[in-house]
Amino acid sequence: MSRKKGPRSGGPRARRSFTPGQKLELLAAYERAVTAGEGGAFLRREGLYSSLMSEWRRARDAGLLQGKPAGETVGRPSAEQAEIARLRRELQQAQAKLARTETALTIMGKVPSLLF
């Protein structure tokens, strides 16, 4: 009786690990792919998950990936780094909301002039 070899017949594969530099490069490439509307294709091609991109983005924004030598592990952010990352996200969200509000006010200001 012959046994067919399945996808995991050789046992589980070793988990891939990335240096901080590789993470920054992959994150930048992913963000470029997203702006081109091909983020999902990039993730499939590289064998990555969107949750990794979110995790790496948070680490980058907290400054955890900058200036790390190759092979050095990236730990959890300190309380101060986490607070800085949170404040940066809040600032970006507030700026985006301000831009939307300004656009809406500009449009609303033009409506009465178009009606009369």
Protein backbone atom coordinates (compact mmCIF):
# COMPACT_ATOMS: atom_id res chain seq x y z
CA MET A 1 0.00 0.00 0.00
CA SER A 2 1.55 3.30 -1.08
CA ARG A 3 0.98 6.48 0.83
CA LYS A 4 0.53 9.77 -0.95
CA LYS A 5 2.68 12.60 0.20
CA GLY A 6 0.70 15.52 1.47
CA PRO A 7 1.74 19.15 1.81
CA ARG A 8 3.05 18.53 5.32
CA SER A 9 4.51 15.09 4.84
CA GLY A 10 7.98 16.38 5.69
CA GLY A 11 6.78 17.91 8.94
CA PRO A 12 6.19 21.55 9.75
CA ARG A 13 8.44 24.16 8.18
CA ALA A 14 10.62 26.39 10.27
CA ARG A 15 9.07 29.73 10.98
CA ARG A 16 10.49 32.60 8.96
CA SER A 17 12.08 35.48 10.79
CA PHE A 18 12.83 38.95 9.49
CA THR A 19 15.43 41.49 10.49
CA PRO A 20 14.22 45.01 11.31
CA GLY A 21 15.65 46.20 7.97
CA GLN A 22 13.74 43.52 6.07
CA LYS A 23 10.56 44.43 7.91
CA LEU A 24 10.96 48.09 6.93
CA GLU A 25 11.61 47.15 3.29
CA LEU A 26 8.64 44.77 3.11
CA LEU A 27 6.39 47.31 4.83
CA ALA A 28 7.39 50.05 2.38
CA ALA A 29 6.84 47.71 -0.58
CA TYR A 30 3.43 46.70 0.83
CA GLU A 31 2.37 50.33 1.26
CA ARG A 32 3.39 51.06 -2.35
CA ALA A 33 1.39 48.02 -3.50
CA VAL A 34 -1.65 49.18 -1.52
CA THR A 35 -1.59 52.61 -3.17
CA ALA A 36 -1.48 50.81 -6.54
CA GLY A 37 -4.43 48.65 -5.45
CA GLU A 38 -2.37 45.45 -5.29
CA GLY A 39 -1.83 44.94 -1.57
CA GLY A 40 -3.47 41.53 -1.46
CA ALA A 41 -1.43 40.27 -4.40
CA PHE A 42 1.77 41.46 -2.69
CA LEU A 43 0.88 39.60 0.52
CA ARG A 44 0.11 36.38 -1.38
CA ARG A 45 3.31 36.62 -3.43
CA GLU A 46 5.46 37.16 -0.33
CA GLY A 47 3.54 34.68 1.84
CA LEU A 48 2.70 37.31 4.48
CA TYR A 49 -0.42 38.26 6.42
CA SER A 50 -2.03 41.66 6.74
CA SER A 51 -1.83 41.30 10.53
CA LEU A 52 1.97 41.24 10.23
CA MET A 53 1.88 44.48 8.27
CA SER A 54 -0.25 46.08 11.00
CA GLU A 55 2.11 44.85 13.70
CA TRP A 56 5.20 46.04 11.82
CA ARG A 57 3.59 49.42 11.10
CA ARG A 58 2.91 49.92 14.83
CA ALA A 59 6.51 48.94 15.64
CA ARG A 60 7.84 51.32 12.98
CA ASP A 61 5.66 54.18 14.22
CA ALA A 62 6.85 53.55 17.78
CA GLY A 63 10.46 53.72 16.56
CA LEU A 64 11.27 50.11 17.42
CA LEU A 65 12.65 49.19 13.99
CA GLN A 66 15.05 52.11 13.56
CA GLY A 67 18.75 51.58 14.03
CA LYS A 68 18.61 47.92 14.99
CA PRO A 69 21.56 45.80 13.87
CA ALA A 70 20.87 42.66 11.83
CA GLY A 71 19.82 39.71 13.95
CA GLU A 72 18.75 41.78 16.94
CA THR A 73 15.26 40.99 18.11
CA VAL A 74 12.62 43.64 18.38
CA GLY A 75 10.89 43.62 21.75
CA ARG A 76 7.72 45.14 23.02
CA PRO A 77 7.52 48.92 23.06
CA SER A 78 8.07 50.67 26.34
CA ALA A 79 5.15 52.58 27.82
CA GLU A 80 6.59 55.83 26.46
CA GLN A 81 7.06 54.40 22.94
CA ALA A 82 3.53 53.00 22.94
CA GLU A 83 2.17 56.38 24.00
CA ILE A 84 4.13 58.15 21.24
CA ALA A 85 2.79 55.70 18.64
CA ARG A 86 -0.77 56.18 19.94
CA LEU A 87 -0.44 59.96 19.79
CA ARG A 88 0.96 59.80 16.25
CA ARG A 89 -2.02 57.70 15.13
CA GLU A 90 -4.41 60.13 16.80
CA LEU A 91 -2.68 63.06 15.07
CA GLN A 92 -2.97 61.38 11.67
CA GLN A 93 -6.65 60.65 12.27
CA ALA A 94 -7.31 64.23 13.40
CA GLN A 95 -5.52 65.62 10.34
CA ALA A 96 -7.55 63.38 8.04
CA LYS A 97 -10.77 64.46 9.76
CA LEU A 98 -9.78 68.13 9.46
CA ALA A 99 -9.10 67.71 5.73
CA ARG A 100 -12.53 66.09 5.22
CA THR A 101 -14.23 68.85 7.22
CA GLU A 102 -12.46 71.58 5.25
CA THR A 103 -13.50 69.92 1.99
CA ALA A 104 -17.11 69.66 3.17
CA LEU A 105 -17.17 73.30 4.27
CA THR A 106 -15.74 74.40 0.95
CA ILE A 107 -18.42 72.45 -0.91
CA MET A 108 -21.17 73.78 1.38
CA GLY A 109 -19.93 77.33 0.87
CA LYS A 110 -20.24 76.96 -2.89
CA VAL A 111 -23.77 75.52 -2.87
CA PRO A 112 -25.64 78.79 -2.06
CA SER A 113 -23.74 80.64 -4.78
CA LEU A 114 -24.79 77.99 -7.30
CA LEU A 115 -28.46 78.21 -6.34
CA PHE A 116 -28.78 81.95 -6.89
